[in-house]
PDB file of C-alpha atoms in Angstrom:
ATOM      1  CA  MET A  28      33.082  -1.648  33.156  1.00  0.00           C
ATOM      2  CA  SER A  29      35.032   1.189  31.561  1.00  0.00           C
ATOM      3  CA  GLN A  30      36.093  -1.098  28.699  1.00  0.00           C
ATOM      4  CA  LEU A  31      32.518  -2.245  28.187  1.00  0.00           C
ATOM      5  CA  LEU A  32      31.475   1.393  27.997  1.00  0.00           C
ATOM      6  CA  ASP A  33      34.137   2.046  25.342  1.00  0.00           C
ATOM      7  CA  ALA A  34      32.831  -0.834  23.236  1.00  0.00           C
ATOM      8  CA  LEU A  35      29.140  -0.042  23.634  1.00  0.00           C
ATOM      9  CA  ALA A  36      29.514   3.736  23.231  1.00  0.00           C
ATOM     10  CA  SER A  37      30.884   3.305  19.736  1.00  0.00           C
ATOM     11  CA  TYR A  38      28.141   0.799  18.761  1.00  0.00           C
ATOM     12  CA  VAL A  39      25.349   2.924  20.233  1.00  0.00           C
ATOM     13  CA  GLY A  40      26.833   6.075  18.690  1.00  0.00           C
ATOM     14  CA  ARG A  41      26.550   4.586  15.219  1.00  0.00           C
ATOM     15  CA  LEU A  42      22.928   3.516  15.747  1.00  0.00           C
ATOM     16  CA  CYS A  43      21.742   6.734  17.380  1.00  0.00           C
ATOM     17  CA  GLY A  44      23.742   9.037  15.113  1.00  0.00           C
ATOM     18  CA  ALA A  45      22.203   7.562  11.966  1.00  0.00           C
ATOM     19  CA  ILE A  46      18.625   7.673  13.260  1.00  0.00           C
ATOM     20  CA  ALA A  47      18.422  10.656  15.601  1.00  0.00           C
ATOM     21  CA  LEU A  48      20.974  12.828  13.721  1.00  0.00           C
ATOM     22  CA  ASP A  49      21.300  16.094  15.745  1.00  0.00           C
ATOM     23  CA  ALA A  50      19.600  14.486  18.740  1.00  0.00           C
ATOM     24  CA  GLY A  51      22.032  11.557  18.500  1.00  0.00           C
ATOM     25  CA  PRO A  52      24.090  12.451  21.600  1.00  0.00           C
ATOM     26  CA  ASP A  53      20.921  12.678  23.742  1.00  0.00           C
ATOM     27  CA  ALA A  54      19.680   9.361  22.385  1.00  0.00           C
ATOM     28  CA  ALA A  55      23.055   7.701  22.925  1.00  0.00           C
ATOM     29  CA  GLN A  56      23.317   8.946  26.496  1.00  0.00           C
ATOM     30  CA  GLU A  57      19.780   7.831  27.380  1.00  0.00           C
ATOM     31  CA  THR A  58      20.384   4.448  25.759  1.00  0.00           C
ATOM     32  CA  LEU A  59      23.598   3.836  27.646  1.00  0.00           C
ATOM     33  CA  LEU A  60      22.111   5.034  30.939  1.00  0.00           C
ATOM     34  CA  ASN A  61      19.295   2.490  30.523  1.00  0.00           C
ATOM     35  CA  VAL A  62      21.744  -0.237  29.536  1.00  0.00           C
ATOM     36  CA  PHE A  63      24.092   0.320  32.479  1.00  0.00           C
ATOM     37  CA  ARG A  64      21.254   0.623  34.984  1.00  0.00           C
ATOM     38  CA  GLN A  65      19.787  -2.693  33.834  1.00  0.00           C
ATOM     39  CA  LEU A  66      23.035  -4.505  33.051  1.00  0.00           C
ATOM     40  CA  ARG A  67      22.709  -6.868  36.005  1.00  0.00           C
ATOM     41  CA  SER A  68      19.321  -8.059  34.741  1.00  0.00           C
ATOM     42  CA  LEU A  69      20.836  -9.393  31.506  1.00  0.00           C
ATOM     43  CA  LYS A  70      20.897 -13.183  31.835  1.00  0.00           C
ATOM     44  CA  ASP A  71      22.706 -14.175  28.637  1.00  0.00           C
ATOM     45  CA  PRO A  72      25.914 -12.232  27.820  1.00  0.00           C
ATOM     46  CA  ASN A  73      25.596 -13.340  24.183  1.00  0.00           C
ATOM     47  CA  ALA A  74      22.383 -11.343  23.952  1.00  0.00           C
ATOM     48  CA  LEU A  75      24.130  -8.098  24.962  1.00  0.00           C
ATOM     49  CA  TYR A  76      24.445  -6.434  21.572  1.00  0.00           C
ATOM     50  CA  GLY A  77      20.925  -7.404  20.436  1.00  0.00           C
ATOM     51  CA  TRP A  78      19.519  -6.052  23.687  1.00  0.00           C
ATOM     52  CA  VAL A  79      21.500  -2.816  23.397  1.00  0.00           C
ATOM     53  CA  ARG A  80      20.443  -2.428  19.766  1.00  0.00           C
ATOM     54  CA  THR A  81      16.752  -2.693  20.677  1.00  0.00           C
ATOM     55  CA  ILE A  82      17.091  -0.021  23.362  1.00  0.00           C
ATOM     56  CA  ALA A  83      19.159   2.263  21.109  1.00  0.00           C
ATOM     57  CA  ILE A  84      16.794   2.069  18.129  1.00  0.00           C
ATOM     58  CA  ARG A  85      13.704   2.765  20.230  1.00  0.00           C
ATOM     59  CA  GLU A  86      15.399   5.634  22.068  1.00  0.00           C
ATOM     60  CA  ALA A  87      16.724   7.171  18.839  1.00  0.00           C
ATOM     61  CA  VAL A  88      13.282   7.107  17.193  1.00  0.00           C
ATOM     62  CA  ARG A  89      11.742   8.563  20.353  1.00  0.00           C
ATOM     63  CA  VAL A  90      14.083  11.554  20.686  1.00  0.00           C
ATOM     64  CA  ALA A  91      14.691  12.266  16.987  1.00  0.00           C
ATOM     65  CA  ARG A  92      13.235  15.514  15.784  1.00  0.00           C
ATOM     66  CA  PRO A  93      10.339  14.899  13.404  1.00  0.00           C
ATOM     67  CA  LEU A  94      10.567  16.181   9.868  1.00  0.00           C
ATOM     68  CA  PRO A  95       9.340  19.739   9.352  1.00  0.00           C
ATOM     69  CA  GLU A  96       5.908  20.010   7.776  1.00  0.00           C
ATOM     70  CA  SER A  97       7.121  21.610   4.547  1.00  0.00           C
ATOM     71  CA  GLY A  98       8.667  19.132   2.128  1.00  0.00           C
ATOM     72  CA  SER A  99       8.382  16.363   4.682  1.00  0.00           C
ATOM     73  CA  THR A 100       8.528  12.706   3.796  1.00  0.00           C
ATOM     74  CA  SER A 101       5.730  11.307   5.869  1.00  0.00           C
ATOM     75  CA  LEU A 102       5.580   7.581   6.308  1.00  0.00           C
ATOM     76  CA  GLU A 103       2.542   7.493   4.077  1.00  0.00           C
ATOM     77  CA  ALA A 104       4.065   9.670   1.373  1.00  0.00           C
ATOM     78  CA  THR A 105       5.170   8.265  -1.935  1.00  0.00           C
ATOM     79  CA  PRO A 106       8.642   9.078  -3.255  1.00  0.00           C
ATOM     80  CA  SER A 107       7.103  11.467  -5.756  1.00  0.00           C
ATOM     81  CA  ALA A 108       5.920  13.631  -2.854  1.00  0.00           C
ATOM     82  CA  ILE A 109       9.502  14.598  -1.984  1.00  0.00           C
ATOM     83  CA  GLY A 110      10.457  18.171  -2.692  1.00  0.00           C
ATOM     84  CA  THR A 111      13.016  19.106  -5.291  1.00  0.00           C
ATOM     85  CA  ALA A 112      16.366  17.639  -4.382  1.00  0.00           C
ATOM     86  CA  ASP A 113      19.239  19.919  -3.516  1.00  0.00           C
ATOM     87  CA  PRO A 114      22.134  19.206  -5.916  1.00  0.00           C
ATOM     88  CA  GLU A 115      24.511  19.105  -2.950  1.00  0.00           C
ATOM     89  CA  LEU A 116      22.695  16.066  -1.591  1.00  0.00           C
ATOM     90  CA  ALA A 117      24.701  13.788  -3.877  1.00  0.00           C
ATOM     91  CA  GLY A 118      27.500  12.170  -1.914  1.00  0.00           C
ATOM     92  CA  ASP A 119      26.176  13.318   1.440  1.00  0.00           C
ATOM     93  CA  VAL A 120      24.496  10.549   3.366  1.00  0.00           C
ATOM     94  CA  ARG A 121      23.472  12.794   6.198  1.00  0.00           C
ATOM     95  CA  ARG A 122      21.579  15.184   3.988  1.00  0.00           C
ATOM     96  CA  VAL A 123      19.763  12.275   2.395  1.00  0.00           C
ATOM     97  CA  LEU A 124      18.835  10.915   5.810  1.00  0.00           C
ATOM     98  CA  GLU A 125      17.459  14.299   6.809  1.00  0.00           C
ATOM     99  CA  ARG A 126      14.820  13.824   4.100  1.00  0.00           C
ATOM    100  CA  LEU A 127      13.557  10.687   5.816  1.00  0.00           C
ATOM    101  CA  ALA A 128      11.354  10.389   8.887  1.00  0.00           C
ATOM    102  CA  PRO A 129      13.111   8.932  11.968  1.00  0.00           C
ATOM    103  CA  ALA A 130      11.101   5.706  11.674  1.00  0.00           C
ATOM    104  CA  GLN A 131      12.233   5.323   8.058  1.00  0.00           C
ATOM    105  CA  ARG A 132      15.845   5.871   9.063  1.00  0.00           C
ATOM    106  CA  ALA A 133      15.418   3.212  11.741  1.00  0.00           C
ATOM    107  CA  ILE A 134      14.125   0.721   9.168  1.00  0.00           C
ATOM    108  CA  LEU A 135      17.074   1.389   6.870  1.00  0.00           C
ATOM    109  CA  VAL A 136      19.571   1.063   9.720  1.00  0.00           C
ATOM    110  CA  LEU A 137      18.064  -2.220  10.892  1.00  0.00           C
ATOM    111  CA  ARG A 138      17.513  -3.896   7.532  1.00  0.00           C
ATOM    112  CA  ASP A 139      20.258  -2.514   5.325  1.00  0.00           C
ATOM    113  CA  LEU A 140      23.073  -1.688   7.716  1.00  0.00           C
ATOM    114  CA  HIS A 141      22.595  -4.413  10.328  1.00  0.00           C
ATOM    115  CA  GLY A 142      20.904  -7.092   8.213  1.00  0.00           C
ATOM    116  CA  VAL A 143      18.105  -7.598  10.746  1.00  0.00           C
ATOM    117  CA  ASP A 144      15.235  -9.690   9.320  1.00  0.00           C
ATOM    118  CA  GLU A 145      11.686  -8.389   8.960  1.00  0.00           C
ATOM    119  CA  ALA A 146      10.300 -10.220  11.972  1.00  0.00           C
ATOM    120  CA  GLU A 147      13.022  -8.895  14.293  1.00  0.00           C
ATOM    121  CA  ALA A 148      12.718  -5.368  12.873  1.00  0.00           C
ATOM    122  CA  ALA A 149       8.954  -5.515  13.497  1.00  0.00           C
ATOM    123  CA  ARG A 150       9.555  -6.628  17.092  1.00  0.00           C
ATOM    124  CA  ILE A 151      12.101  -3.904  17.789  1.00  0.00           C
ATOM    125  CA  LEU A 152       9.934  -1.148  16.317  1.00  0.00           C
ATOM    126  CA  GLY A 153       6.644  -2.509  17.657  1.00  0.00           C
ATOM    127  CA  ILE A 154       4.956  -2.598  14.250  1.00  0.00           C
ATOM    128  CA  ALA A 155       3.532  -5.309  11.960  1.00  0.00           C
ATOM    129  CA  ARG A 156       5.792  -7.147   9.505  1.00  0.00           C
ATOM    130  CA  GLY A 157       3.770  -5.774   6.620  1.00  0.00           C
ATOM    131  CA  THR A 158       4.404  -2.264   7.853  1.00  0.00           C
ATOM    132  CA  VAL A 159       8.140  -2.969   8.020  1.00  0.00           C
ATOM    133  CA  LYS A 160       8.014  -4.091   4.400  1.00  0.00           C
ATOM    134  CA  SER A 161       6.097  -1.085   3.118  1.00  0.00           C
ATOM    135  CA  ARG A 162       8.141   1.443   5.127  1.00  0.00           C
ATOM    136  CA  LEU A 163      11.377  -0.122   3.951  1.00  0.00           C
ATOM    137  CA  HIS A 164      10.210  -0.010   0.348  1.00  0.00           C
ATOM    138  CA  ARG A 165       9.413   3.709   0.637  1.00  0.00           C
ATOM    139  CA  ALA A 166      12.570   4.509   2.584  1.00  0.00           C
ATOM    140  CA  ARG A 167      14.779   2.763   0.034  1.00  0.00           C
ATOM    141  CA  ALA A 168      13.008   4.534  -2.818  1.00  0.00           C
ATOM    142  CA  VAL A 169      13.502   7.941  -1.195  1.00  0.00           C
ATOM    143  CA  PHE A 170      17.094   7.144  -0.311  1.00  0.00           C
ATOM    144  CA  ARG A 171      17.933   6.024  -3.867  1.00  0.00           C
ATOM    145  CA  ARG A 172      16.175   8.996  -5.381  1.00  0.00           C
ATOM    146  CA  GLU A 173      17.895  11.561  -3.157  1.00  0.00           C
ATOM    147  CA  TRP A 174      21.264   9.848  -3.305  1.00  0.00           C
ATOM    148  CA  THR A 175      21.414   9.762  -7.097  1.00  0.00           C
ATOM    149  CA  THR A 176      20.009  13.247  -7.638  1.00  0.00           C
TER     150      THR A 176
ATOM    151  CA  MET B 220      23.808   0.736   0.481  1.00  0.00           C
ATOM    152  CA  SER B 221      26.715  -1.278   1.891  1.00  0.00           C
ATOM    153  CA  ALA B 222      29.246   0.758  -0.087  1.00  0.00           C
ATOM    154  CA  ILE B 223      28.254   3.864   1.849  1.00  0.00           C
ATOM    155  CA  ALA B 224      27.714   2.179   5.211  1.00  0.00           C
ATOM    156  CA  GLY B 225      30.873   3.716   6.657  1.00  0.00           C
ATOM    157  CA  ARG B 226      29.653   7.194   5.789  1.00  0.00           C
ATOM    158  CA  TRP B 227      26.494   7.134   7.854  1.00  0.00           C
ATOM    159  CA  PRO B 228      26.481   9.733  10.609  1.00  0.00           C
ATOM    160  CA  SER B 229      27.645   8.622  14.005  1.00  0.00           C
ATOM    161  CA  THR B 230      27.712  10.329  17.375  1.00  0.00           C
ATOM    162  CA  GLU B 231      30.005  10.314  20.380  1.00  0.00           C
ATOM    163  CA  LEU B 232      29.386  11.067  24.018  1.00  0.00           C
ATOM    164  CA  ASP B 233      31.580  13.650  25.656  1.00  0.00           C
ATOM    165  CA  PRO B 234      33.578  12.507  28.715  1.00  0.00           C
ATOM    166  CA  VAL B 235      31.050  13.848  31.251  1.00  0.00           C
ATOM    167  CA  GLN B 236      28.174  12.089  29.489  1.00  0.00           C
ATOM    168  CA  ARG B 237      30.216   8.874  29.513  1.00  0.00           C
ATOM    169  CA  MET B 238      30.859   9.231  33.219  1.00  0.00           C
ATOM    170  CA  ARG B 239      27.129   9.622  33.938  1.00  0.00           C
ATOM    171  CA  VAL B 240      26.637   6.314  32.127  1.00  0.00           C
ATOM    172  CA  LEU B 241      29.428   4.552  33.989  1.00  0.00           C
ATOM    173  CA  VAL B 242      28.046   5.688  37.336  1.00  0.00           C
ATOM    174  CA  ALA B 243      24.592   4.365  36.399  1.00  0.00           C
ATOM    175  CA  ALA B 244      26.029   0.882  36.878  1.00  0.00           C
ATOM    176  CA  MET B 245      27.331   1.735  40.363  1.00  0.00           C
ATOM    177  CA  PRO B 246      24.296   2.427  42.533  1.00  0.00           C
ATOM    178  CA  HIS B 247      26.358   3.198  45.650  1.00  0.00           C
ATOM    179  CA  ALA B 248      28.870   5.505  43.989  1.00  0.00           C
ATOM    180  CA  ALA B 249      29.155   9.085  45.170  1.00  0.00           C
ATOM    181  CA  PHE B 250      28.857  11.230  42.059  1.00  0.00           C
ATOM    182  CA  ARG B 251      28.709  14.948  41.414  1.00  0.00           C
ATOM    183  CA  GLU B 252      29.262  17.265  38.506  1.00  0.00           C
ATOM    184  CA  ARG B 253      29.726  20.999  38.410  1.00  0.00           C
ATOM    185  CA  LEU B 254      30.507  23.812  36.021  1.00  0.00           C
ATOM    186  CA  LEU B 255      33.934  25.107  37.065  1.00  0.00           C
ATOM    187  CA  ASP B 256      34.801  28.714  36.367  1.00  0.00           C
ATOM    188  CA  ALA B 257      38.072  27.964  34.580  1.00  0.00           C
ATOM    189  CA  PRO B 258      38.960  26.939  31.030  1.00  0.00           C
ATOM    190  CA  PHE B 259      39.174  23.236  30.178  1.00  0.00           C
ATOM    191  CA  ASP B 260      42.929  23.289  29.472  1.00  0.00           C
ATOM    192  CA  ASP B 261      43.695  24.730  32.912  1.00  0.00           C
ATOM    193  CA  VAL B 262      41.315  22.398  34.741  1.00  0.00           C
ATOM    194  CA  TRP B 263      42.603  19.332  32.976  1.00  0.00           C
ATOM    195  CA  ARG B 264      46.253  20.323  33.400  1.00  0.00           C
ATOM    196  CA  VAL B 265      45.688  20.211  37.164  1.00  0.00           C
ATOM    197  CA  ALA B 266      43.397  17.174  37.183  1.00  0.00           C
ATOM    198  CA  ALA B 267      45.554  15.050  34.872  1.00  0.00           C
ATOM    199  CA  ASP B 268      48.752  15.785  36.751  1.00  0.00           C
ATOM    200  CA  LEU B 269      48.180  12.732  38.908  1.00  0.00           C
ATOM    201  CA  GLU B 270      51.530  12.709  40.692  1.00  0.00           C
ATOM    202  CA  HIS B 271      51.684  16.428  41.521  1.00  0.00           C
ATOM    203  CA  GLY B 272      48.106  17.684  41.315  1.00  0.00           C
ATOM    204  CA  THR B 273      45.742  15.024  42.674  1.00  0.00           C
ATOM    205  CA  ALA B 274      46.750  15.225  46.325  1.00  0.00           C
ATOM    206  CA  ARG B 275      46.196  18.992  46.242  1.00  0.00           C
ATOM    207  CA  TRP B 276      42.447  18.688  45.687  1.00  0.00           C
ATOM    208  CA  GLU B 277      41.423  15.022  46.219  1.00  0.00           C
ATOM    209  CA  LYS B 278      40.980  14.527  49.958  1.00  0.00           C
ATOM    210  CA  ASN B 279      41.352  10.719  49.835  1.00  0.00           C
ATOM    211  CA  VAL B 280      44.840  10.959  48.376  1.00  0.00           C
ATOM    212  CA  ALA B 281      47.955  11.968  50.292  1.00  0.00           C
ATOM    213  CA  ALA B 282      50.300  10.982  47.464  1.00  0.00           C
ATOM    214  CA  LEU B 283      50.103   9.204  44.120  1.00  0.00           C
ATOM    215  CA  SER B 284      52.893   7.540  42.172  1.00  0.00           C
ATOM    216  CA  ILE B 285      52.759   6.199  38.638  1.00  0.00           C
ATOM    217  CA  LEU B 286      54.458   2.795  38.646  1.00  0.00           C
ATOM    218  CA  ARG B 287      53.953   1.818  34.988  1.00  0.00           C
ATOM    219  CA  ARG B 288      52.573   3.492  31.914  1.00  0.00           C
ATOM    220  CA  GLU B 289      51.605   1.990  28.547  1.00  0.00           C
ATOM    221  CA  ALA B 290      49.803   4.425  26.234  1.00  0.00           C
ATOM    222  CA  ASP B 291      46.669   5.514  28.126  1.00  0.00           C
ATOM    223  CA  TRP B 292      46.940   2.709  30.729  1.00  0.00           C
ATOM    224  CA  LEU B 293      48.680   3.335  34.043  1.00  0.00           C
ATOM    225  CA  GLU B 294      49.440   1.370  37.156  1.00  0.00           C
ATOM    226  CA  VAL B 295      49.410   3.695  40.136  1.00  0.00           C
ATOM    227  CA  GLU B 296      50.027   3.500  43.846  1.00  0.00           C
ATOM    228  CA  ILE B 297      47.936   5.718  46.060  1.00  0.00           C
ATOM    229  CA  ARG B 298      48.821   6.574  49.632  1.00  0.00           C
ATOM    230  CA  SER B 299      45.751   7.477  51.635  1.00  0.00           C
ATOM    231  CA  PRO B 300      45.735  10.118  54.406  1.00  0.00           C
ATOM    232  CA  PHE B 301      45.547   7.183  56.870  1.00  0.00           C
ATOM    233  CA  GLY B 302      48.775   5.688  55.543  1.00  0.00           C
ATOM    234  CA  PHE B 303      47.293   2.822  53.504  1.00  0.00           C
ATOM    235  CA  ARG B 304      48.943   2.081  50.172  1.00  0.00           C
ATOM    236  CA  LEU B 305      46.569   0.966  47.445  1.00  0.00           C
ATOM    237  CA  ARG B 306      47.372  -0.100  43.885  1.00  0.00           C
ATOM    238  CA  ALA B 307      45.047   0.661  41.006  1.00  0.00           C
ATOM    239  CA  ASN B 308      44.833   0.379  37.247  1.00  0.00           C
ATOM    240  CA  ALA B 309      43.986   3.649  35.563  1.00  0.00           C
ATOM    241  CA  ILE B 310      42.948   4.864  32.141  1.00  0.00           C
ATOM    242  CA  LEU B 311      44.015   8.451  31.486  1.00  0.00           C
ATOM    243  CA  ARG B 312      42.882  10.264  28.351  1.00  0.00           C
ATOM    244  CA  PRO B 313      42.132  13.914  27.615  1.00  0.00           C
ATOM    245  CA  GLY B 314      39.094  14.752  29.748  1.00  0.00           C
ATOM    246  CA  TRP B 315      38.844  11.240  31.209  1.00  0.00           C
ATOM    247  CA  CYS B 316      40.452   9.302  34.044  1.00  0.00           C
ATOM    248  CA  VAL B 317      39.138   6.209  35.803  1.00  0.00           C
ATOM    249  CA  MET B 318      41.091   4.302  38.464  1.00  0.00           C
ATOM    250  CA  GLN B 319      40.023   0.868  39.599  1.00  0.00           C
ATOM    251  CA  GLY B 320      41.525  -0.802  42.638  1.00  0.00           C
ATOM    252  CA  ARG B 321      40.504  -3.943  44.524  1.00  0.00           C
ATOM    253  CA  LEU B 322      38.393  -2.007  47.023  1.00  0.00           C
ATOM    254  CA  PHE B 323      37.548   1.196  45.241  1.00  0.00           C
ATOM    255  CA  ALA B 324      36.985   2.999  41.962  1.00  0.00           C
ATOM    256  CA  VAL B 325      37.316   6.691  41.273  1.00  0.00           C
ATOM    257  CA  GLY B 326      36.842   8.695  38.134  1.00  0.00           C
ATOM    258  CA  MET B 327      36.939  12.208  36.786  1.00  0.00           C
ATOM    259  CA  ALA B 328      35.756  13.630  33.502  1.00  0.00           C
ATOM    260  CA  ALA B 329      35.841  17.101  32.007  1.00  0.00           C
ATOM    261  CA  THR B 330      34.426  18.750  28.948  1.00  0.00           C
ATOM    262  CA  PRO B 331      34.619  22.398  27.842  1.00  0.00           C
ATOM    263  CA  GLU B 332      31.510  24.585  28.049  1.00  0.00           C
ATOM    264  CA  GLY B 333      32.446  27.910  26.543  1.00  0.00           C
ATOM    265  CA  ASP B 334      35.172  29.454  28.723  1.00  0.00           C
ATOM    266  CA  ARG B 335      34.251  27.171  31.589  1.00  0.00           C
ATOM    267  CA  THR B 336      34.522  23.442  32.240  1.00  0.00           C
ATOM    268  CA  ARG B 337      31.930  20.863  33.172  1.00  0.00           C
ATOM    269  CA  PHE B 338      33.679  18.534  35.590  1.00  0.00           C
ATOM    270  CA  ALA B 339      32.366  15.235  36.932  1.00  0.00           C
ATOM    271  CA  HIS B 340      33.833  13.086  39.669  1.00  0.00           C
ATOM    272  CA  PHE B 341      32.813   9.805  41.300  1.00  0.00           C
ATOM    273  CA  GLU B 342      34.116   7.740  44.171  1.00  0.00           C
ATOM    274  CA  ALA B 343      32.917   4.221  44.895  1.00  0.00           C
ATOM    275  CA  LEU B 344      33.940   1.743  47.574  1.00  0.00           C
ATOM    276  CA  SER B 345      33.653  -2.048  47.358  1.00  0.00           C
ATOM    277  CA  LEU B 346      33.234  -2.403  51.103  1.00  0.00           C
ATOM    278  CA  PRO B 347      30.358  -3.225  53.444  1.00  0.00           C
ATOM    279  CA  GLY B 348      28.589  -0.003  54.322  1.00  0.00           C
ATOM    280  CA  SER B 349      29.451   1.797  51.109  1.00  0.00           C
ATOM    281  CA  ARG B 350      25.790   2.728  50.722  1.00  0.00           C
ATOM    282  CA  VAL B 351      25.974   4.626  54.019  1.00  0.00           C
ATOM    283  CA  LEU B 352      29.239   6.314  53.118  1.00  0.00           C
ATOM    284  CA  ALA B 353      28.091   7.568  49.713  1.00  0.00           C
ATOM    285  CA  PRO B 354      26.367  10.762  51.010  1.00  0.00           C
ATOM    286  CA  LEU B 355      29.476  11.657  53.014  1.00  0.00           C
ATOM    287  CA  LEU B 356      31.674  11.161  49.981  1.00  0.00           C
ATOM    288  CA  ARG B 357      29.303  13.262  47.891  1.00  0.00           C
ATOM    289  CA  HIS B 358      29.559  16.066  50.394  1.00  0.00           C
ATOM    290  CA  ARG B 359      33.328  15.882  50.279  1.00  0.00           C
ATOM    291  CA  ILE B 360      33.379  15.972  46.470  1.00  0.00           C
ATOM    292  CA  HIS B 361      31.651  19.335  46.691  1.00  0.00           C
ATOM    293  CA  HIS B 362      34.661  20.732  48.583  1.00  0.00           C
ATOM    294  CA  GLU B 363      37.086  18.989  46.237  1.00  0.00           C
ATOM    295  CA  PHE B 364      35.521  20.838  43.315  1.00  0.00           C
ATOM    296  CA  GLU B 365      36.142  24.139  45.063  1.00  0.00           C
ATOM    297  CA  ALA B 366      39.797  23.239  45.621  1.00  0.00           C
ATOM    298  CA  LEU B 367      40.227  22.103  42.020  1.00  0.00           C
ATOM    299  CA  GLU B 368      38.607  25.266  40.690  1.00  0.00           C
ATOM    300  CA  LEU B 369      40.962  27.445  42.737  1.00  0.00           C
ATOM    301  CA  LEU B 370      44.009  25.507  41.519  1.00  0.00           C
ATOM    302  CA  ALA B 371      42.865  25.725  37.890  1.00  0.00           C
ATOM    303  CA  ARG B 372      42.226  29.459  38.146  1.00  0.00           C
ATOM    304  CA  ALA B 373      45.632  29.974  39.740  1.00  0.00           C
ATOM    305  CA  ALA B 374      47.177  27.931  36.914  1.00  0.00           C
ATOM    306  CA  SER B 375      45.492  30.119  34.298  1.00  0.00           C
ATOM    307  CA  ARG B 376      46.985  33.353  35.666  1.00  0.00           C
ATOM    308  CA  PRO B 377      49.971  34.592  33.663  1.00  0.00           C
TER     309      PRO B 377
END
């Protein structure tokens, strides 16, 4: 059990850290508590990581602090609505991620870091496939813009 | 995006948070945590000294011997106050120790909180009736914390 915790803590830490940022430790702890409480209900061991990923992503989005009102990148905003980029953002992934809403960070993590397809991303996040597509498009645009500034 | 994948922020649980998670999978484990009034280094020096320190605060242990050690893995033999000898595999890292035997599991975790130390401890039995015993073990852990705190504070005195 201790070895399983070692393996899952690292995996969950990467998911929750990228999405929940400062609230990452809270999200990771809640995720792992849920996972270990329900571990006996998992029928197929091969489904472990997919199951853990779903719980982690949902928990990270739930506990992540929303963007502040000023200069925020709402899910409906266009990239041009982003405030002036700080020159220090270049080369700093975290600072770029802070410019995105938690749900946008979740889309990027699922699609671009974990290669999850649109249908699965929609299922995990509880949104329509079309919404996944449009949010991903905006998130990538913001990410590229802030990263290269 | 893939070129920067390794630079995305990540997060780690501290040892006490990890222990809360581990215990979540053991519904009949006796678990407590407490803020000890002693610095982490002093608490962990006592707690991690398995052969000389454990029997001084852990009431289920009369003596503990380390039989083998490979990096953070240990094989230990525990002599209970009733004379039983039990073998266990243990993982010992800074702020973290879990021992797993055939009939039991115990663990302790510590993390600094300012000048004090958050300490967590669980005991679990793989025996019939362990559900009934859990409250008794929990009560005993409370007294073990007091003993450990006293030892750590004594250790911190010049």
